[in-house]
mmCIF file of C-alpha atoms and ligand atoms in Angstrom:
data_model
loop_
_atom_site.group_PDB
_atom_site.id
_atom_site.type_symbol
_atom_site.label_atom_id
_atom_site.label_comp_id
_atom_site.label_asym_id
_atom_site.label_seq_id
_atom_site.Cartn_x
_atom_site.Cartn_y
_atom_site.Cartn_z
ATOM 1 C CA MET A 1 210.011 39.815 43.390
ATOM 2 C CA LYS A 2 207.492 37.156 42.504
ATOM 3 C CA ILE A 3 205.483 35.873 45.449
ATOM 4 C CA ARG A 4 205.807 32.263 44.267
ATOM 5 C CA ASP A 5 209.598 32.610 44.785
ATOM 6 C CA ILE A 6 209.152 34.114 48.257
ATOM 7 C CA LEU A 7 206.863 31.206 49.181
ATOM 8 C CA LYS A 8 209.459 28.716 47.945
ATOM 9 C CA GLU A 9 212.340 30.340 49.809
ATOM 10 C CA LYS A 10 210.860 31.021 53.244
ATOM 11 C CA PRO A 11 209.715 28.423 55.767
ATOM 12 C CA VAL A 12 206.880 30.703 56.965
ATOM 13 C CA THR A 13 205.603 33.955 55.436
ATOM 14 C CA ILE A 14 203.448 36.721 56.854
ATOM 15 C CA SER A 15 201.836 39.228 54.529
ATOM 16 C CA CYS A 16 199.306 42.042 54.939
ATOM 17 C CA GLU A 17 196.376 43.471 52.985
ATOM 18 C CA ILE A 18 195.450 47.096 52.576
ATOM 19 C CA PHE A 19 192.584 48.670 50.695
ATOM 20 C CA PRO A 20 192.884 51.801 48.552
ATOM 21 C CA PRO A 21 191.004 55.030 49.345
ATOM 22 C CA LYS A 22 187.428 55.323 48.112
ATOM 23 C CA LYS A 23 187.898 59.086 47.678
ATOM 24 C CA ASP A 24 191.027 60.797 46.394
ATOM 25 C CA ALA A 25 191.005 62.988 49.510
ATOM 26 C CA ASP A 26 191.860 59.909 51.597
ATOM 27 C CA PHE A 27 194.845 58.927 49.455
ATOM 28 C CA GLU A 28 197.548 60.258 51.793
ATOM 29 C CA GLY A 29 195.974 58.509 54.787
ATOM 30 C CA VAL A 30 196.150 55.162 52.995
ATOM 31 C CA VAL A 31 199.741 55.799 51.920
ATOM 32 C CA ALA A 32 200.611 56.552 55.562
ATOM 33 C CA ALA A 33 198.948 53.278 56.634
ATOM 34 C CA ALA A 34 200.887 51.408 53.930
ATOM 35 C CA ARG A 35 204.129 52.985 55.154
ATOM 36 C CA GLY A 36 203.365 51.917 58.719
ATOM 37 C CA ILE A 37 202.720 48.346 57.595
ATOM 38 C CA ALA A 38 205.736 48.292 55.244
ATOM 39 C CA ALA A 39 207.947 49.330 58.178
ATOM 40 C CA LEU A 40 207.114 45.959 59.782
ATOM 41 C CA HIS A 41 208.801 44.196 56.814
ATOM 42 C CA PRO A 42 205.988 41.824 55.846
ATOM 43 C CA ASP A 43 206.872 39.367 53.082
ATOM 44 C CA PHE A 44 204.476 41.222 50.804
ATOM 45 C CA ILE A 45 201.530 43.613 50.878
ATOM 46 C CA SER A 46 198.387 43.106 48.815
ATOM 47 C CA VAL A 47 196.247 46.023 47.635
ATOM 48 C CA THR A 48 192.555 45.329 47.049
ATOM 49 C CA TYR A 49 190.512 46.431 44.046
ATOM 50 C CA GLY A 50 187.188 48.281 44.282
ATOM 51 C CA ALA A 51 184.218 46.092 43.398
ATOM 52 C CA SER A 52 183.038 48.647 40.856
ATOM 53 C CA GLY A 53 186.477 48.926 39.312
ATOM 54 C CA GLY A 54 186.428 52.581 40.370
ATOM 55 C CA THR A 55 189.609 52.488 42.442
ATOM 56 C CA SER A 56 191.737 50.716 39.853
ATOM 57 C CA GLN A 57 194.037 53.704 39.429
ATOM 58 C CA ASN A 58 194.650 53.872 43.160
ATOM 59 C CA THR A 59 195.212 50.116 43.461
ATOM 60 C CA VAL A 60 197.983 50.173 40.878
ATOM 61 C CA LYS A 61 199.421 53.447 42.197
ATOM 62 C CA ILE A 62 199.613 52.235 45.785
ATOM 63 C CA ALA A 63 200.929 48.781 44.829
ATOM 64 C CA SER A 64 203.645 50.528 42.819
ATOM 65 C CA MET A 65 204.534 52.902 45.713
ATOM 66 C CA ILE A 66 204.775 49.992 48.150
ATOM 67 C CA GLN A 67 207.231 48.272 45.884
ATOM 68 C CA GLN A 68 209.285 51.162 44.497
ATOM 69 C CA GLU A 69 209.297 53.567 47.469
ATOM 70 C CA MET A 70 208.727 51.367 50.497
ATOM 71 C CA GLY A 71 210.845 48.421 49.353
ATOM 72 C CA VAL A 72 208.241 45.699 49.990
ATOM 73 C CA THR A 73 206.958 43.289 47.321
ATOM 74 C CA SER A 74 203.367 44.086 46.403
ATOM 75 C CA ILE A 75 200.482 42.340 44.709
ATOM 76 C CA ALA A 76 197.659 44.206 42.971
ATOM 77 C CA HIS A 77 194.177 42.657 43.217
ATOM 78 C CA LEU A 78 192.182 42.736 39.985
ATOM 79 C CA THR A 79 188.489 41.915 39.532
ATOM 80 C CA CYS A 80 186.592 41.387 36.274
ATOM 81 C CA ALA A 81 182.848 41.308 37.135
ATOM 82 C CA SER A 82 182.336 45.038 36.602
ATOM 83 C CA SER A 83 184.531 45.545 33.575
ATOM 84 C CA THR A 84 184.781 44.599 29.940
ATOM 85 C CA ARG A 85 187.659 42.438 28.723
ATOM 86 C CA GLU A 86 189.250 45.539 27.171
ATOM 87 C CA GLN A 87 189.117 47.450 30.454
ATOM 88 C CA VAL A 88 190.653 44.502 32.294
ATOM 89 C CA ARG A 89 193.433 44.213 29.698
ATOM 90 C CA GLU A 90 194.149 47.911 30.112
ATOM 91 C CA VAL A 91 194.593 47.509 33.873
ATOM 92 C CA ILE A 92 196.870 44.479 33.360
ATOM 93 C CA GLY A 93 198.990 46.743 31.137
ATOM 94 C CA GLU A 94 199.065 49.425 33.856
ATOM 95 C CA ILE A 95 200.151 46.856 36.460
ATOM 96 C CA ARG A 96 202.952 45.691 34.164
ATOM 97 C CA SER A 97 204.085 49.272 33.441
ATOM 98 C CA ALA A 98 204.131 50.015 37.180
ATOM 99 C CA GLY A 99 206.657 47.193 37.662
ATOM 100 C CA VAL A 100 204.296 45.107 39.837
ATOM 101 C CA GLU A 101 204.918 41.419 39.108
ATOM 102 C CA ASN A 102 202.057 39.869 41.107
ATOM 103 C CA ILE A 103 198.279 39.911 40.507
ATOM 104 C CA LEU A 104 195.531 38.449 42.717
ATOM 105 C CA ALA A 105 192.999 37.547 40.023
ATOM 106 C CA LEU A 106 189.363 37.635 41.123
ATOM 107 C CA ARG A 107 185.942 37.636 39.618
ATOM 108 C CA GLY A 108 184.639 40.140 42.187
ATOM 109 C CA ASP A 109 181.098 40.301 43.501
ATOM 110 C CA ILE A 110 178.429 40.713 40.861
ATOM 111 C CA PRO A 111 176.947 44.217 41.197
ATOM 112 C CA THR A 112 173.342 44.088 42.484
ATOM 113 C CA GLY A 113 170.833 44.070 39.644
ATOM 114 C CA ALA A 114 173.536 43.828 36.994
ATOM 115 C CA ASP A 115 173.109 41.808 33.862
ATOM 116 C CA PHE A 116 176.085 39.466 34.241
ATOM 117 C CA PRO A 117 177.946 38.317 32.305
ATOM 118 C CA VAL A 118 177.352 40.473 29.278
ATOM 119 C CA PRO A 119 179.272 39.550 26.133
ATOM 120 C CA ASN A 120 182.862 40.689 26.281
ATOM 121 C CA GLN A 121 183.235 40.027 30.009
ATOM 122 C CA PHE A 122 185.280 37.404 31.845
ATOM 123 C CA ARG A 123 182.751 35.218 33.635
ATOM 124 C CA TYR A 124 184.909 33.508 36.264
ATOM 125 C CA ALA A 125 188.280 34.206 37.855
ATOM 126 C CA SER A 126 189.620 31.186 35.954
ATOM 127 C CA GLU A 127 189.024 33.026 32.652
ATOM 128 C CA LEU A 128 190.831 36.090 33.972
ATOM 129 C CA ILE A 129 193.726 33.904 35.138
ATOM 130 C CA ALA A 130 194.023 32.324 31.692
ATOM 131 C CA GLU A 131 194.142 35.817 30.170
ATOM 132 C CA ILE A 132 196.872 37.028 32.546
ATOM 133 C CA ARG A 133 198.876 33.834 32.119
ATOM 134 C CA ALA A 134 198.725 34.130 28.320
ATOM 135 C CA GLY A 135 199.834 37.748 28.382
ATOM 136 C CA GLY A 136 202.988 37.723 30.429
ATOM 137 C CA ASP A 137 205.163 36.454 33.182
ATOM 138 C CA PHE A 138 203.101 37.484 36.208
ATOM 139 C CA CYS A 139 202.887 35.517 39.433
ATOM 140 C CA ILE A 140 199.138 34.923 39.855
ATOM 141 C CA GLY A 141 197.196 34.377 43.069
ATOM 142 C CA GLY A 142 193.560 33.363 43.466
ATOM 143 C CA ALA A 143 190.925 33.349 46.217
ATOM 144 C CA CYS A 144 189.597 30.265 47.995
ATOM 145 C CA TYR A 145 186.907 29.663 50.579
ATOM 146 C CA PRO A 146 187.400 27.126 53.398
ATOM 147 C CA GLU A 147 183.642 27.222 54.093
ATOM 148 C CA GLY A 148 182.699 27.221 50.391
ATOM 149 C CA HIS A 149 181.885 30.281 48.274
ATOM 150 C CA VAL A 150 178.428 31.724 49.055
ATOM 151 C CA GLU A 151 177.083 31.175 45.544
ATOM 152 C CA CYS A 152 178.148 27.583 45.196
ATOM 153 C CA ALA A 153 175.636 24.718 45.527
ATOM 154 C CA SER A 154 178.102 22.456 47.366
ATOM 155 C CA ARG A 155 181.639 22.501 48.714
ATOM 156 C CA GLU A 156 182.549 19.646 46.376
ATOM 157 C CA GLU A 157 181.479 21.663 43.352
ATOM 158 C CA ASP A 158 183.336 24.692 44.685
ATOM 159 C CA LEU A 159 186.517 22.596 44.954
ATOM 160 C CA ASP A 160 186.066 21.327 41.379
ATOM 161 C CA HIS A 161 185.909 24.962 40.223
ATOM 162 C CA LEU A 162 188.907 25.816 42.402
ATOM 163 C CA LYS A 163 190.913 23.012 40.837
ATOM 164 C CA ALA A 164 190.001 24.353 37.364
ATOM 165 C CA LYS A 165 191.125 27.809 38.479
ATOM 166 C CA VAL A 166 194.478 26.498 39.696
ATOM 167 C CA ASP A 167 194.926 24.528 36.472
ATOM 168 C CA MET A 168 194.527 27.768 34.519
ATOM 169 C CA GLY A 169 197.737 29.031 36.091
ATOM 170 C CA CYS A 170 197.298 30.078 39.723
ATOM 171 C CA ASP A 171 200.615 30.043 41.603
ATOM 172 C CA PHE A 172 199.065 30.269 45.067
ATOM 173 C CA LEU A 173 195.743 30.771 46.855
ATOM 174 C CA THR A 174 194.686 33.026 49.707
ATOM 175 C CA THR A 175 191.713 32.049 51.858
ATOM 176 C CA GLN A 176 188.710 34.043 52.856
ATOM 177 C CA MET A 177 188.893 34.945 56.555
ATOM 178 C CA PHE A 178 187.889 32.182 58.986
ATOM 179 C CA PHE A 179 187.696 32.054 62.766
ATOM 180 C CA ASP A 180 187.809 28.320 63.402
ATOM 181 C CA ASN A 181 191.078 26.701 62.332
ATOM 182 C CA SER A 182 189.533 23.244 62.062
ATOM 183 C CA LEU A 183 187.580 24.539 59.030
ATOM 184 C CA LEU A 184 190.868 25.361 57.325
ATOM 185 C CA TYR A 185 192.454 22.001 58.152
ATOM 186 C CA ARG A 186 189.450 20.145 56.708
ATOM 187 C CA PHE A 187 189.558 22.345 53.619
ATOM 188 C CA LEU A 188 193.287 21.719 53.112
ATOM 189 C CA TYR A 189 192.781 17.940 53.233
ATOM 190 C CA ARG A 190 189.896 18.124 50.764
ATOM 191 C CA ALA A 191 191.811 20.474 48.460
ATOM 192 C CA MET A 192 194.750 18.070 48.455
ATOM 193 C CA ALA A 193 192.402 15.186 47.636
ATOM 194 C CA HIS A 194 191.215 17.251 44.633
ATOM 195 C CA GLY A 195 194.812 17.555 43.429
ATOM 196 C CA ILE A 196 195.248 21.178 44.498
ATOM 197 C CA THR A 197 198.897 21.403 45.463
ATOM 198 C CA VAL A 198 199.751 25.123 45.218
ATOM 199 C CA PRO A 199 200.540 26.972 48.481
ATOM 200 C CA VAL A 200 197.473 28.145 50.416
ATOM 201 C CA LEU A 201 197.878 31.268 52.547
ATOM 202 C CA ALA A 202 195.580 31.447 55.572
ATOM 203 C CA GLY A 203 193.621 34.728 55.669
ATOM 204 C CA ILE A 204 193.357 35.976 59.245
ATOM 205 C CA MET A 205 191.391 39.022 60.306
ATOM 206 C CA PRO A 206 192.177 40.557 63.689
ATOM 207 C CA VAL A 207 188.701 41.728 64.687
ATOM 208 C CA THR A 208 188.547 45.021 66.515
ATOM 209 C CA ASN A 209 185.037 46.171 65.637
ATOM 210 C CA SER A 210 182.145 43.855 66.471
ATOM 211 C CA LYS A 211 179.478 45.546 64.298
ATOM 212 C CA GLN A 212 181.732 45.556 61.251
ATOM 213 C CA ILE A 213 182.595 41.871 61.563
ATOM 214 C CA ARG A 214 178.968 40.804 61.930
ATOM 215 C CA ARG A 215 178.160 42.677 58.709
ATOM 216 C CA ILE A 216 181.141 41.274 56.773
ATOM 217 C CA THR A 217 180.578 37.684 57.874
ATOM 218 C CA GLN A 218 176.861 37.856 57.076
ATOM 219 C CA LEU A 219 177.739 38.763 53.494
ATOM 220 C CA SER A 220 180.458 36.134 53.107
ATOM 221 C CA GLY A 221 178.694 33.345 55.036
ATOM 222 C CA THR A 222 181.691 32.962 57.387
ATOM 223 C CA GLN A 223 180.847 31.047 60.584
ATOM 224 C CA LEU A 224 181.566 32.654 63.928
ATOM 225 C CA PRO A 225 182.397 30.000 66.560
ATOM 226 C CA MET A 226 180.818 30.289 70.011
ATOM 227 C CA ARG A 227 184.156 31.194 71.631
ATOM 228 C CA PHE A 228 184.467 34.104 69.198
ATOM 229 C CA LEU A 229 180.826 35.213 69.622
ATOM 230 C CA THR A 230 181.227 35.191 73.394
ATOM 231 C CA MET A 231 184.197 37.505 73.024
ATOM 232 C CA LEU A 232 182.191 39.864 70.771
ATOM 233 C CA ASP A 233 179.295 39.879 73.259
ATOM 234 C CA LYS A 234 181.577 40.612 76.196
ATOM 235 C CA PHE A 235 183.851 43.260 74.667
ATOM 236 C CA GLY A 236 181.976 44.517 71.584
ATOM 237 C CA ASP A 237 180.933 47.783 73.267
ATOM 238 C CA ASN A 238 184.373 48.529 74.696
ATOM 239 C CA PRO A 239 186.671 49.458 71.772
ATOM 240 C CA ALA A 240 189.933 49.220 73.748
ATOM 241 C CA ALA A 241 189.055 45.813 75.201
ATOM 242 C CA MET A 242 187.738 44.603 71.833
ATOM 243 C CA LYS A 243 190.992 45.596 70.162
ATOM 244 C CA GLN A 244 193.077 43.741 72.755
ATOM 245 C CA ALA A 245 190.860 40.658 72.610
ATOM 246 C CA GLY A 246 190.767 40.658 68.784
ATOM 247 C CA ILE A 247 194.557 40.824 68.570
ATOM 248 C CA ALA A 248 194.883 38.010 71.123
ATOM 249 C CA TYR A 249 192.374 35.825 69.237
ATOM 250 C CA ALA A 250 194.174 36.324 65.907
ATOM 251 C CA THR A 251 197.543 35.693 67.585
ATOM 252 C CA GLU A 252 196.292 32.385 69.018
ATOM 253 C CA GLN A 253 194.832 31.361 65.677
ATOM 254 C CA ILE A 254 198.163 32.015 63.944
ATOM 255 C CA ILE A 255 200.195 30.126 66.569
ATOM 256 C CA ASP A 256 197.924 27.103 66.104
ATOM 257 C CA LEU A 257 198.166 27.338 62.294
ATOM 258 C CA ILE A 258 201.952 27.510 62.282
ATOM 259 C CA SER A 259 202.187 24.710 64.870
ATOM 260 C CA ASN A 260 200.154 22.577 62.471
ATOM 261 C CA GLY A 261 202.396 23.240 59.496
ATOM 262 C CA VAL A 262 200.627 26.131 57.741
ATOM 263 C CA ARG A 263 203.367 28.103 55.994
ATOM 264 C CA GLY A 264 201.644 31.307 54.899
ATOM 265 C CA ILE A 265 199.622 33.806 56.950
ATOM 266 C CA HIS A 266 197.880 36.729 55.249
ATOM 267 C CA LEU A 267 196.648 39.414 57.652
ATOM 268 C CA TYR A 268 193.556 41.407 56.778
ATOM 269 C CA THR A 269 194.925 44.491 58.474
ATOM 270 C CA MET A 270 192.120 46.906 57.460
ATOM 271 C CA ASN A 271 194.719 49.691 57.005
ATOM 272 C CA LYS A 272 195.626 49.622 60.699
ATOM 273 C CA PRO A 273 199.410 49.503 61.204
ATOM 274 C CA ASP A 274 199.079 49.467 65.012
ATOM 275 C CA ILE A 275 197.113 46.218 64.897
ATOM 276 C CA ALA A 276 199.542 44.629 62.435
ATOM 277 C CA ALA A 277 202.442 45.789 64.645
ATOM 278 C CA ALA A 278 200.904 44.211 67.754
ATOM 279 C CA ILE A 279 200.543 40.868 65.959
ATOM 280 C CA PHE A 280 204.067 40.993 64.528
ATOM 281 C CA GLN A 281 205.355 41.781 68.017
ATOM 282 C CA ASN A 282 203.369 38.930 69.605
ATOM 283 C CA LEU A 283 204.741 36.488 67.023
ATOM 284 C CA SER A 284 208.322 37.666 66.492
ATOM 285 C CA HIS A 285 209.882 34.407 67.709
ATOM 286 C CA VAL A 286 207.084 32.167 66.435
ATOM 287 C CA LEU A 287 207.634 33.588 62.940
ATOM 288 C CA GLY A 288 211.424 33.603 63.295
ATOM 289 C CA ARG A 289 211.464 37.361 62.675
ATOM 290 C CA GLU A 290 213.403 38.601 65.713
ATOM 291 C CA GLU A 291 215.727 40.507 63.370
ATOM 292 C CA ALA A 292 213.109 42.026 61.033
HETATM 293 P P1 FAD B 301 185.500 32.624 41.139
HETATM 294 O O1 FAD B 301 186.702 31.820 41.423
HETATM 295 O O2 FAD B 301 185.201 32.953 39.712
HETATM 296 O O3 FAD B 301 184.242 31.869 41.788
HETATM 297 C C1 FAD B 301 182.983 32.533 41.908
HETATM 298 C C2 FAD B 301 181.875 31.500 42.015
HETATM 299 O O4 FAD B 301 181.707 30.847 40.750
HETATM 300 C C3 FAD B 301 182.160 30.365 43.009
HETATM 301 O O5 FAD B 301 180.949 30.018 43.618
HETATM 302 C C4 FAD B 301 182.673 29.238 42.137
HETATM 303 O O6 FAD B 301 182.457 27.955 42.697
HETATM 304 C C5 FAD B 301 181.840 29.447 40.877
HETATM 305 N N1 FAD B 301 182.489 28.971 39.645
HETATM 306 C C6 FAD B 301 183.769 29.132 39.287
HETATM 307 N N2 FAD B 301 184.006 28.566 38.088
HETATM 308 C C7 FAD B 301 182.822 28.047 37.658
HETATM 309 C C8 FAD B 301 182.405 27.353 36.486
HETATM 310 N N3 FAD B 301 183.241 27.077 35.485
HETATM 311 N N4 FAD B 301 181.091 26.992 36.387
HETATM 312 C C9 FAD B 301 180.200 27.262 37.383
HETATM 313 N N5 FAD B 301 180.562 27.923 38.523
HETATM 314 C C10 FAD B 301 181.838 28.312 38.652
HETATM 315 N N6 FAD B 301 186.559 41.413 45.945
HETATM 316 C C11 FAD B 301 186.810 42.645 45.389
HETATM 317 O O7 FAD B 301 185.877 43.264 44.835
HETATM 318 N N7 FAD B 301 188.047 43.213 45.425
HETATM 319 C C12 FAD B 301 189.113 42.576 46.000
HETATM 320 O O8 FAD B 301 190.230 43.103 46.010
HETATM 321 C C13 FAD B 301 188.896 41.287 46.594
HETATM 322 N N8 FAD B 301 189.912 40.608 47.174
HETATM 323 C C14 FAD B 301 189.688 39.356 47.690
HETATM 324 C C15 FAD B 301 190.757 38.637 48.247
HETATM 325 C C16 FAD B 301 190.560 37.372 48.793
HETATM 326 C C17 FAD B 301 191.734 36.619 49.373
HETATM 327 C C18 FAD B 301 189.252 36.804 48.804
HETATM 328 C C19 FAD B 301 189.025 35.442 49.428
HETATM 329 C C20 FAD B 301 188.182 37.497 48.236
HETATM 330 C C21 FAD B 301 188.381 38.765 47.674
HETATM 331 N N9 FAD B 301 187.336 39.495 47.079
HETATM 332 C C22 FAD B 301 187.573 40.740 46.532
HETATM 333 C C23 FAD B 301 185.971 38.937 47.057
HETATM 334 C C24 FAD B 301 185.695 38.115 45.758
HETATM 335 O O9 FAD B 301 185.797 38.939 44.633
HETATM 336 C C25 FAD B 301 184.300 37.494 45.871
HETATM 337 O O10 FAD B 301 184.271 36.506 46.872
HETATM 338 C C26 FAD B 301 183.677 36.982 44.568
HETATM 339 O O11 FAD B 301 182.298 36.702 44.821
HETATM 340 C C27 FAD B 301 184.303 35.685 44.032
HETATM 341 O O12 FAD B 301 185.522 35.916 43.454
HETATM 342 P P2 FAD B 301 186.450 34.680 43.010
HETATM 343 O O13 FAD B 301 187.626 35.238 42.348
HETATM 344 O O14 FAD B 301 186.656 33.757 44.139
HETATM 345 O O15 FAD B 301 185.485 34.003 41.910
#
């Protein structure tokens, strides 16, 4: 099913992200994680794409398994910064052949020291979106950044580029993770003022590992509010307590988002079905999913 239709039909959606294995030896472990998450009946599962393009086979394979064998709609991420246009077109063909109808179209991070863009590369996600839109009837998602993308000179400029990306044919957007909901609310108002009217799914990461989150947020420029930092300081060295606190923090964030009218939550589940299950359990009535 196309995600744009799911978003139209349901008052609130909850979806999950998984990442494919870096080594083939880990393939079965990722499939098991996907099965665990699929058993929770999320509205869809997204499968990320390796920055170097190296895991493209696994992305398509796992997205296809989620849909065909596990019965959950899937979306394959696709990046273009490390590939030629021909390579990207080949992967789009593989996604189509696998019966996956949804693509999250991304530029990807520019590999360190790379000469980018070289001729015959898509330079921005908007160019990739135009290519996918021209080639077939996919539902297309894009990325957005409530705190602005790290490379962009200003948030205004970033929103101008986002508007151009949506105009190229994006059906919906998913946000970078954020830990302060007021940043999302401000972003949503500003996006609306820029004429961006497609659904925006709020990307929420339940944090269960303090070192990992400090590293990720340093790279992405995501702010960590004092309340969140205090929690990391207090529980960061106690994995069981950190897990409980991280799940509680994400749960609270989601309750506030839904209370304020946000209609789509995307969980960065880091291939951990137990954490996704705890959040689904905490929110069963809030999400109206008592039966799922
Ligand atoms: P773009 O939309 O192309 O934007 C990149 C930068 O270029 C921005 O600063 C933007 O303002 C600027 N820009 C855009 N258009 C123009 C223009 N015409 N002129 C000048 N500047 C312009 N990475 C992966 O490797 N694999 C994944 O699976 C993956 N999944 C992700 C999922 C989500 C929901 C998010 C939020 C990010 C994901 N990423 C992933 C990370 C992403 O690839 C990086 O953040 C990357 O640096 C930007 O990708 P983008 O698609 O947002 O790029």
